[in-house]
Amino acid sequence: MAITEPDMGSDSGAIRTTAVKDGDEYVLNGEKIFVTAGERAELVVVWATLDRDLGKKAIKSFVVERSNPGLKLARLEHKLGIRASDTAAFSLQDCRVPAQDLLGDPEIRTEGGFGGAMQTFDNTRPLVAAMACGLARGCLDLITEKLAEVGVEPDHDAPLHRQPAAAARLVELEAEFEAAYLLTLRAAWMADNGHPNSMEASMAKAKAGRTCVEISLACVELAGASGYAETELFEKWARDSKILDIFEGTQQIQLLVVARRLLGLTSAQLK
Ligand SMILES: Cc1cc2nc3c(=O)[nH]c(=O)nc-3n(C[C@H](O)[C@H](O)[C@H](O)COP(=O)(O)OP(=O)(O)OC[C@H]3O[C@@H](n4cnc5c(N)ncnc54)[C@H](O)[C@@H]3O)c2cc1C
């Protein structure tokens, strides 16, 4: 999915890449950065505007074959984490795609056009939240094992202040995980069952993204020297976690979406 550009990230409506109709084809021009799996993908979904002057409502998505000569790989990013996942930058130079490869309605609608494209996130945000829960669960399982090896085992029925600090911290982290996990299940269930879930998807993504960063760093701390060493997975998970709080909309953007929904305000009213 190629949305992000050198001059736009969070504000998806500010896309500059253009798509111009030419007979039975669209001609795409622009730059896309941070495209996850862009190198190994067979198809890339590129967001472009049919008319820059019309703002968000003219934005459409196009399926572009990776082998298309107009879709040029500019570079691969070197990153803090998720290094097993490639992150590509592309330049689209007179990239011709068949008109039928525009996803959805080719007409520019004054109402609801961009909302349709944004609904993509209602499905992808629960997915990223689930990735965050998976990473957090991995950290918690490993730290539980490591602490047990040195005789520290949390007692879920005892007050926290009567337990070793490490055990009490683990109980707190498990509670954070549970909250993120339940929000994620709800958002995913709603997506699977066709219920509008924009707010719930953002709640899950915000909570799970934030929680996996907190848990992964707390586990580096709890594990002592081995937490920071490359001999264990804690240091890798700590590096991997932050992106789950950034892509598919940052922590701040998720909170903004939730606030708009709760307060009944539009994106123009609450920026
Ligand atoms: C490894 C990686 C993989 C990625 N994969 C993809 C991909 O596959 N496809 C794709 O299209 N993009 C991808 N991205 C891009 C990612 O979605 C963006 O980085 C993200 O949306 C943030 O945009 P930005 O980096 O331009 O930051 P900016 O939008 O410039 O934001 C910078 C900071 O300001 C905050 N901020 C921005 N606006 C507001 C606001 N209104 N209120 C409060 N705070 C605000 C943000 O939360 C952030 O903390 C990827 C990024 C990375 C690093």
Tab-separated table of C-alpha atoms and ligand atoms in Angstrom:
chain	number	residue	atom	x	y	z
A	1	MET	CA	0.000	0.000	0.000
A	2	ALA	CA	1.709	3.175	-1.188
A	3	ILE	CA	0.136	6.216	0.437
A	4	THR	CA	2.988	8.091	2.138
A	5	GLU	CA	5.006	10.665	0.171
A	6	PRO	CA	8.085	12.752	0.984
A	7	ASP	CA	5.859	15.710	1.944
A	8	MET	CA	2.904	13.900	3.496
A	9	GLY	CA	2.378	11.184	6.085
A	10	SER	CA	-0.391	11.543	8.634
A	11	ASP	CA	-2.472	13.837	6.456
A	12	SER	CA	-3.558	11.330	3.792
A	13	GLY	CA	-5.670	14.000	2.113
A	14	ALA	CA	-2.539	15.932	1.073
A	15	ILE	CA	-1.379	13.400	-1.545
A	16	ARG	CA	0.483	14.985	-4.493
A	17	THR	CA	0.905	11.952	-6.778
A	18	THR	CA	-1.329	12.493	-9.809
A	19	ALA	CA	-3.366	10.162	-12.006
A	20	VAL	CA	-4.438	11.480	-15.392
A	21	LYS	CA	-6.880	9.587	-17.620
A	22	ASP	CA	-5.526	8.883	-21.101
A	23	GLY	CA	-7.864	6.713	-23.164
A	24	ASP	CA	-8.208	3.323	-21.481
A	25	GLU	CA	-5.369	4.043	-19.080
A	26	TYR	CA	-4.396	6.278	-16.177
A	27	VAL	CA	-0.929	7.831	-16.140
A	28	LEU	CA	0.557	8.117	-12.627
A	29	ASN	CA	3.348	10.497	-11.625
A	30	GLY	CA	4.822	11.161	-8.195
A	31	GLU	CA	6.912	9.733	-5.366
A	32	LYS	CA	6.032	7.210	-2.688
A	33	ILE	CA	8.102	6.392	0.382
A	34	PHE	CA	7.946	3.834	3.219
A	35	VAL	CA	6.160	1.149	1.211
A	36	THR	CA	6.154	-1.999	3.350
A	37	ALA	CA	7.138	-5.104	1.354
A	38	GLY	CA	7.450	-2.892	-1.731
A	39	GLU	CA	10.475	-4.778	-2.991
A	40	ARG	CA	8.998	-8.259	-2.779
A	41	ALA	CA	5.361	-7.382	-3.611
A	42	GLU	CA	3.758	-8.420	-6.877
A	43	LEU	CA	1.124	-5.687	-6.671
A	44	VAL	CA	1.293	-2.241	-5.083
A	45	VAL	CA	-1.853	-0.222	-4.298
A	46	VAL	CA	-0.945	3.385	-5.062
A	47	TRP	CA	-3.029	6.328	-3.841
A	48	ALA	CA	-3.102	9.246	-6.281
A	49	THR	CA	-5.259	12.262	-6.968
A	50	LEU	CA	-7.297	12.823	-10.125
A	51	ASP	CA	-7.277	16.550	-9.437
A	52	ARG	CA	-5.033	18.274	-6.874
A	53	ASP	CA	-7.339	21.295	-6.732
A	54	LEU	CA	-10.265	19.192	-5.521
A	55	GLY	CA	-8.489	17.982	-2.382
A	56	LYS	CA	-9.307	14.705	-0.656
A	57	LYS	CA	-12.347	13.745	-2.682
A	58	ALA	CA	-10.306	13.291	-5.870
A	59	ILE	CA	-8.025	10.675	-4.269
A	60	LYS	CA	-8.331	7.172	-5.735
A	61	SER	CA	-6.343	3.981	-5.342
A	62	PHE	CA	-4.805	2.052	-8.223
A	63	VAL	CA	-3.447	-1.462	-8.426
A	64	VAL	CA	0.006	-1.259	-10.015
A	65	GLU	CA	1.973	-4.316	-11.019
A	66	ARG	CA	5.399	-4.266	-9.446
A	67	SER	CA	6.860	-5.129	-12.862
A	68	ASN	CA	5.339	-1.970	-14.409
A	69	PRO	CA	8.326	-0.091	-15.969
A	70	GLY	CA	6.881	3.236	-14.733
A	71	LEU	CA	7.125	2.106	-11.081
A	72	LYS	CA	10.795	2.541	-10.279
A	73	LEU	CA	12.361	1.357	-7.027
A	74	ALA	CA	14.345	4.353	-5.723
A	75	ARG	CA	15.840	2.782	-2.556
A	76	LEU	CA	15.300	0.490	0.421
A	77	GLU	CA	15.319	2.048	3.907
A	78	HIS	CA	17.673	1.045	6.748
A	79	LYS	CA	15.575	0.970	9.884
A	80	LEU	CA	15.523	0.797	13.690
A	81	GLY	CA	13.392	-2.355	13.670
A	82	ILE	CA	11.380	-4.798	11.525
A	83	ARG	CA	14.488	-5.334	9.443
A	84	ALA	CA	13.143	-8.590	8.014
A	85	SER	CA	10.443	-6.492	6.313
A	86	ASP	CA	11.625	-4.407	3.372
A	87	THR	CA	10.575	-0.754	3.188
A	88	ALA	CA	10.769	0.717	-0.299
A	89	ALA	CA	10.712	4.155	-1.892
A	90	PHE	CA	9.308	4.423	-5.415
A	91	SER	CA	9.280	6.980	-8.138
A	92	LEU	CA	6.285	6.851	-10.502
A	93	GLN	CA	7.306	8.191	-13.880
A	94	ASP	CA	4.564	8.147	-16.513
A	95	CYS	CA	3.404	4.911	-14.971
A	96	ARG	CA	0.538	3.632	-17.152
A	97	VAL	CA	-2.118	1.417	-15.605
A	98	PRO	CA	-5.283	0.027	-17.240
A	99	ALA	CA	-8.333	2.145	-16.297
A	100	GLN	CA	-9.983	-0.954	-14.795
A	101	ASP	CA	-7.205	-1.115	-12.184
A	102	LEU	CA	-8.656	1.900	-10.381
A	103	LEU	CA	-10.215	0.418	-7.232
A	104	GLY	CA	-13.843	1.385	-6.657
A	105	ASP	CA	-15.725	4.269	-8.206
A	106	PRO	CA	-13.806	6.237	-10.875
A	107	GLU	CA	-16.105	9.270	-10.494
A	108	ILE	CA	-15.146	12.150	-8.210
A	109	ARG	CA	-17.972	12.411	-5.679
A	110	THR	CA	-18.509	15.552	-3.651
A	111	GLU	CA	-19.713	13.453	-0.707
A	112	GLY	CA	-18.011	10.446	0.835
A	113	GLY	CA	-15.389	9.706	-1.837
A	114	PHE	CA	-12.351	9.941	0.425
A	115	GLY	CA	-14.217	8.335	3.317
A	116	GLY	CA	-14.393	5.170	1.204
A	117	ALA	CA	-10.615	5.085	0.745
A	118	MET	CA	-10.098	5.781	4.452
A	119	GLN	CA	-12.298	2.787	5.325
A	120	THR	CA	-9.322	0.660	4.261
A	121	PHE	CA	-7.912	1.529	7.692
A	122	ASP	CA	-10.946	0.099	9.491
A	123	ASN	CA	-9.660	-3.295	8.385
A	124	THR	CA	-5.909	-2.725	8.550
A	125	ARG	CA	-5.768	-1.036	11.970
A	126	PRO	CA	-7.137	-4.056	13.874
A	127	LEU	CA	-4.531	-6.107	11.990
A	128	VAL	CA	-1.667	-3.892	13.157
A	129	ALA	CA	-3.157	-3.914	16.663
A	130	ALA	CA	-3.066	-7.718	16.481
A	131	MET	CA	0.612	-7.594	15.467
A	132	ALA	CA	1.252	-5.383	18.493
A	133	CYS	CA	-0.580	-7.862	20.761
A	134	GLY	CA	1.479	-10.701	19.316
A	135	LEU	CA	4.738	-8.883	19.978
A	136	ALA	CA	3.639	-7.964	23.516
A	137	ARG	CA	2.551	-11.564	24.206
A	138	GLY	CA	5.934	-12.865	23.028
A	139	CYS	CA	7.722	-10.462	25.385
A	140	LEU	CA	5.485	-11.383	28.329
A	141	ASP	CA	5.844	-15.123	27.793
A	142	LEU	CA	9.632	-14.904	27.617
A	143	ILE	CA	10.009	-12.616	30.628
A	144	THR	CA	7.666	-14.822	32.662
A	145	GLU	CA	9.937	-17.781	31.869
A	146	LYS	CA	13.126	-15.830	32.666
A	147	LEU	CA	11.793	-14.495	35.985
A	148	ALA	CA	10.567	-17.963	36.983
A	149	GLU	CA	14.108	-19.280	36.414
A	150	VAL	CA	15.293	-16.959	39.212
A	151	GLY	CA	12.345	-17.728	41.470
A	152	VAL	CA	10.158	-14.704	40.726
A	153	GLU	CA	6.571	-15.727	40.033
A	154	PRO	CA	3.620	-13.329	40.174
A	155	ASP	CA	0.717	-14.163	42.455
A	156	HIS	CA	-2.401	-12.824	40.739
A	157	ASP	CA	-4.467	-13.104	43.942
A	158	ALA	CA	-2.076	-11.192	46.219
A	159	PRO	CA	-1.903	-7.385	46.497
A	160	LEU	CA	0.889	-5.931	44.368
A	161	HIS	CA	2.679	-4.319	47.336
A	162	ARG	CA	3.162	-7.758	48.934
A	163	GLN	CA	5.052	-9.103	45.917
A	164	PRO	CA	8.591	-8.613	44.628
A	165	ALA	CA	8.741	-5.465	42.478
A	166	ALA	CA	9.448	-7.493	39.319
A	167	ALA	CA	6.421	-9.754	39.936
A	168	ALA	CA	4.176	-6.748	40.614
A	169	ARG	CA	5.368	-5.077	37.419
A	170	LEU	CA	4.603	-8.235	35.464
A	171	VAL	CA	1.032	-8.306	36.804
A	172	GLU	CA	0.593	-4.665	35.722
A	173	LEU	CA	1.933	-5.422	32.251
A	174	GLU	CA	-0.387	-8.428	31.900
A	175	ALA	CA	-3.342	-6.136	32.702
A	176	GLU	CA	-2.218	-3.663	30.029
A	177	PHE	CA	-1.913	-6.518	27.557
A	178	GLU	CA	-5.399	-7.801	28.380
A	179	ALA	CA	-6.944	-4.377	27.717
A	180	ALA	CA	-5.159	-4.056	24.362
A	181	TYR	CA	-6.075	-7.613	23.398
A	182	LEU	CA	-9.785	-7.195	24.179
A	183	LEU	CA	-9.997	-3.906	22.260
A	184	THR	CA	-8.299	-5.616	19.310
A	185	LEU	CA	-10.704	-8.566	19.359
A	186	ARG	CA	-13.668	-6.196	19.413
A	187	ALA	CA	-12.386	-4.116	16.472
A	188	ALA	CA	-11.562	-7.229	14.431
A	189	TRP	CA	-14.913	-8.861	15.230
A	190	MET	CA	-16.738	-5.727	14.095
A	191	ALA	CA	-14.729	-5.624	10.841
A	192	ASP	CA	-15.415	-9.307	10.179
A	193	ASN	CA	-19.130	-8.876	10.816
A	194	GLY	CA	-19.608	-5.724	8.742
A	195	HIS	CA	-20.209	-3.302	11.630
A	196	PRO	CA	-18.858	0.270	11.262
A	197	ASN	CA	-15.737	0.200	13.427
A	198	SER	CA	-13.625	3.309	12.699
A	199	MET	CA	-13.569	4.409	16.325
A	200	GLU	CA	-13.022	0.927	17.722
A	201	ALA	CA	-10.260	0.229	15.169
A	202	SER	CA	-8.466	3.418	16.251
A	203	MET	CA	-8.983	2.633	19.950
A	204	ALA	CA	-7.446	-0.812	19.451
A	205	LYS	CA	-4.540	0.514	17.391
A	206	ALA	CA	-3.811	3.331	19.875
A	207	LYS	CA	-3.919	1.074	22.921
A	208	ALA	CA	-2.100	-1.895	21.390
A	209	GLY	CA	0.586	0.254	19.722
A	210	ARG	CA	1.312	2.118	22.949
A	211	THR	CA	1.138	-1.031	25.066
A	212	CYS	CA	3.533	-3.079	22.966
A	213	VAL	CA	6.136	-0.298	23.199
A	214	GLU	CA	5.658	-0.103	26.980
A	215	ILE	CA	5.804	-3.873	27.443
A	216	SER	CA	8.796	-4.464	25.187
A	217	LEU	CA	10.829	-1.751	26.936
A	218	ALA	CA	9.723	-2.919	30.382
A	219	CYS	CA	10.900	-6.427	29.510
A	220	VAL	CA	14.335	-5.123	28.463
A	221	GLU	CA	14.460	-3.525	31.915
A	222	LEU	CA	13.154	-6.549	33.855
A	223	ALA	CA	15.539	-8.968	32.137
A	224	GLY	CA	18.605	-7.031	33.273
A	225	ALA	CA	21.764	-7.429	31.192
A	226	SER	CA	20.264	-10.155	29.003
A	227	GLY	CA	17.436	-7.799	28.141
A	228	TYR	CA	19.814	-5.539	26.235
A	229	ALA	CA	22.000	-8.257	24.755
A	230	GLU	CA	21.499	-9.757	21.313
A	231	THR	CA	21.530	-13.223	22.873
A	232	GLU	CA	17.816	-12.825	23.693
A	233	LEU	CA	14.920	-11.499	21.620
A	234	PHE	CA	14.026	-8.656	24.022
A	235	GLU	CA	16.289	-6.107	22.318
A	236	LYS	CA	14.903	-7.010	18.874
A	237	TRP	CA	11.313	-6.793	20.072
A	238	ALA	CA	12.021	-3.422	21.707
A	239	ARG	CA	13.299	-2.123	18.348
A	240	ASP	CA	10.430	-3.715	16.407
A	241	SER	CA	7.669	-2.417	18.655
A	242	LYS	CA	7.774	1.311	17.866
A	243	ILE	CA	6.680	0.957	14.250
A	244	LEU	CA	3.433	-0.651	15.408
A	245	ASP	CA	2.678	2.661	17.100
A	246	ILE	CA	3.494	4.582	13.899
A	247	PHE	CA	2.307	2.935	10.688
A	248	GLU	CA	-1.363	2.717	9.668
A	249	GLY	CA	-1.678	6.012	11.573
A	250	THR	CA	0.380	7.177	14.530
A	251	GLN	CA	-0.674	7.116	18.186
A	252	GLN	CA	-1.630	10.805	17.958
A	253	ILE	CA	-3.725	10.286	14.813
A	254	GLN	CA	-5.633	7.376	16.397
A	255	LEU	CA	-6.460	9.545	19.417
A	256	LEU	CA	-7.603	12.285	17.055
A	257	VAL	CA	-9.943	9.850	15.247
A	258	VAL	CA	-11.375	8.644	18.559
A	259	ALA	CA	-11.863	12.216	19.798
A	260	ARG	CA	-13.658	13.222	16.578
A	261	ARG	CA	-16.001	10.243	16.848
A	262	LEU	CA	-16.753	10.802	20.529
A	263	LEU	CA	-17.310	14.526	20.112
A	264	GLY	CA	-19.166	14.231	16.799
A	265	LEU	CA	-16.727	16.564	15.030
A	266	THR	CA	-15.483	16.389	11.427
A	267	SER	CA	-11.817	16.331	10.384
A	268	ALA	CA	-12.170	20.004	9.426
A	269	GLN	CA	-13.504	20.862	12.908
A	270	LEU	CA	-10.886	18.922	14.885
A	271	LYS	CA	-7.374	18.871	13.420
B	1	LIG	C1	8.908	1.109	8.637
B	1	LIG	C2	7.767	1.900	8.070
B	1	LIG	C3	6.855	1.267	7.239
B	1	LIG	C4	5.803	1.995	6.676
B	1	LIG	N1	4.955	1.366	5.798
B	1	LIG	C5	4.074	2.127	5.074
B	1	LIG	C6	3.329	1.561	3.977
B	1	LIG	O1	3.381	0.351	3.699
B	1	LIG	N2	2.559	2.396	3.234
B	1	LIG	C7	2.454	3.720	3.482
B	1	LIG	O2	1.764	4.418	2.757
B	1	LIG	N3	3.134	4.294	4.539
B	1	LIG	C8	3.930	3.523	5.314
B	1	LIG	N4	4.657	4.094	6.349
B	1	LIG	C9	4.494	5.505	6.637
B	1	LIG	C10	3.729	5.743	7.932
B	1	LIG	O3	2.377	5.395	7.793
B	1	LIG	C11	3.951	7.217	8.286
B	1	LIG	O4	5.302	7.345	8.690
B	1	LIG	C12	3.024	7.704	9.349
B	1	LIG	O5	1.710	7.760	8.843
B	1	LIG	C13	3.414	9.065	9.896
B	1	LIG	O6	3.651	9.956	8.876
B	1	LIG	P1	5.006	10.835	8.849
B	1	LIG	O7	6.146	9.908	9.083
B	1	LIG	O8	5.018	11.665	7.615
B	1	LIG	O9	4.890	11.752	10.104
B	1	LIG	P2	4.096	13.122	10.233
B	1	LIG	O10	2.725	13.025	9.671
B	1	LIG	O11	4.973	14.221	9.724
B	1	LIG	O12	3.970	13.233	11.814
B	1	LIG	C14	5.085	13.552	12.646
B	1	LIG	C15	4.593	13.555	14.084
B	1	LIG	O13	3.535	14.533	14.236
B	1	LIG	C16	2.363	13.911	14.750
B	1	LIG	N5	1.168	14.510	14.140
B	1	LIG	C17	0.914	14.661	12.813
B	1	LIG	N6	-0.293	15.241	12.631
B	1	LIG	C18	-0.819	15.436	13.870
B	1	LIG	C19	-2.053	15.998	14.347
B	1	LIG	N7	-2.991	16.453	13.516
B	1	LIG	N8	-2.242	16.049	15.684
B	1	LIG	C20	-1.291	15.575	16.559
B	1	LIG	N9	-0.098	15.052	16.163
B	1	LIG	C21	0.123	14.985	14.841
B	1	LIG	C22	2.469	12.456	14.371
B	1	LIG	O14	1.711	11.624	15.226
B	1	LIG	C23	3.963	12.214	14.501
B	1	LIG	O15	4.284	11.944	15.836
B	1	LIG	C24	5.660	3.367	6.976
B	1	LIG	C25	6.572	3.987	7.842
B	1	LIG	C26	7.613	3.292	8.376
B	1	LIG	C27	8.591	4.003	9.275
